């Protein structure tokens, strides 16, 4: 059963999809490599820049996932969707 896609953004190094319980970073030829990360594992989301934004996801295991060269509206939409889902699940400070 496929879950509803809440937000999607594209950058130079991949596509980020936000679902109600996880995010997926898709990379590679035709986006065949999927790296799912649960919302419980995401510690912090930030945006840097105005024209070619960098979306930074800090994960509890010490990783930083960077999606570079995103449009600002896409980056804001992804960040807002992640924060809203974490707030709804009471996982956000």
Short mmCIF file of N, CA, C and O in Angstrom, two decimals, residues 10-14 67-70:
data_model
loop_
_atom_site.label_atom_id
_atom_site.label_comp_id
_atom_site.label_asym_id
_atom_site.label_seq_id
_atom_site.Cartn_x
_atom_site.Cartn_y
_atom_site.Cartn_z
N UNK A 10 13.19 18.83 -5.43
CA UNK A 10 14.31 18.30 -6.21
C UNK A 10 15.52 19.19 -6.02
O UNK A 10 15.41 20.40 -5.88
N UNK A 11 16.66 18.57 -6.02
CA UNK A 11 17.92 19.26 -5.95
C UNK A 11 18.90 18.65 -6.92
O UNK A 11 18.54 17.75 -7.69
N UNK A 12 20.13 19.12 -6.88
CA UNK A 12 21.14 18.62 -7.81
C UNK A 12 21.46 17.16 -7.55
O UNK A 12 21.70 16.39 -8.47
N UNK A 13 21.45 16.75 -6.30
CA UNK A 13 21.88 15.40 -5.96
C UNK A 13 20.73 14.46 -5.61
O UNK A 13 20.95 13.42 -5.02
N UNK A 14 19.50 14.80 -5.97
CA UNK A 14 18.42 13.86 -5.72
C UNK A 14 17.06 14.51 -5.55
O UNK A 14 16.90 15.71 -5.63
N UNK A 67 20.62 18.28 0.55
CA UNK A 67 20.03 18.35 -0.78
C UNK A 67 20.34 19.75 -1.29
O UNK A 67 19.78 20.73 -0.82
N UNK A 68 21.27 19.83 -2.23
CA UNK A 68 21.78 21.12 -2.68
C UNK A 68 21.07 21.60 -3.94
O UNK A 68 20.50 20.81 -4.69
N UNK A 69 21.14 22.89 -4.16
CA UNK A 69 20.60 23.56 -5.34
C UNK A 69 19.10 23.34 -5.49
O UNK A 69 18.61 23.03 -6.57
N UNK A 70 18.37 23.52 -4.41
CA UNK A 70 16.90 23.45 -4.44
C UNK A 70 16.34 24.85 -4.63
O UNK A 70 16.96 25.83 -4.24
#
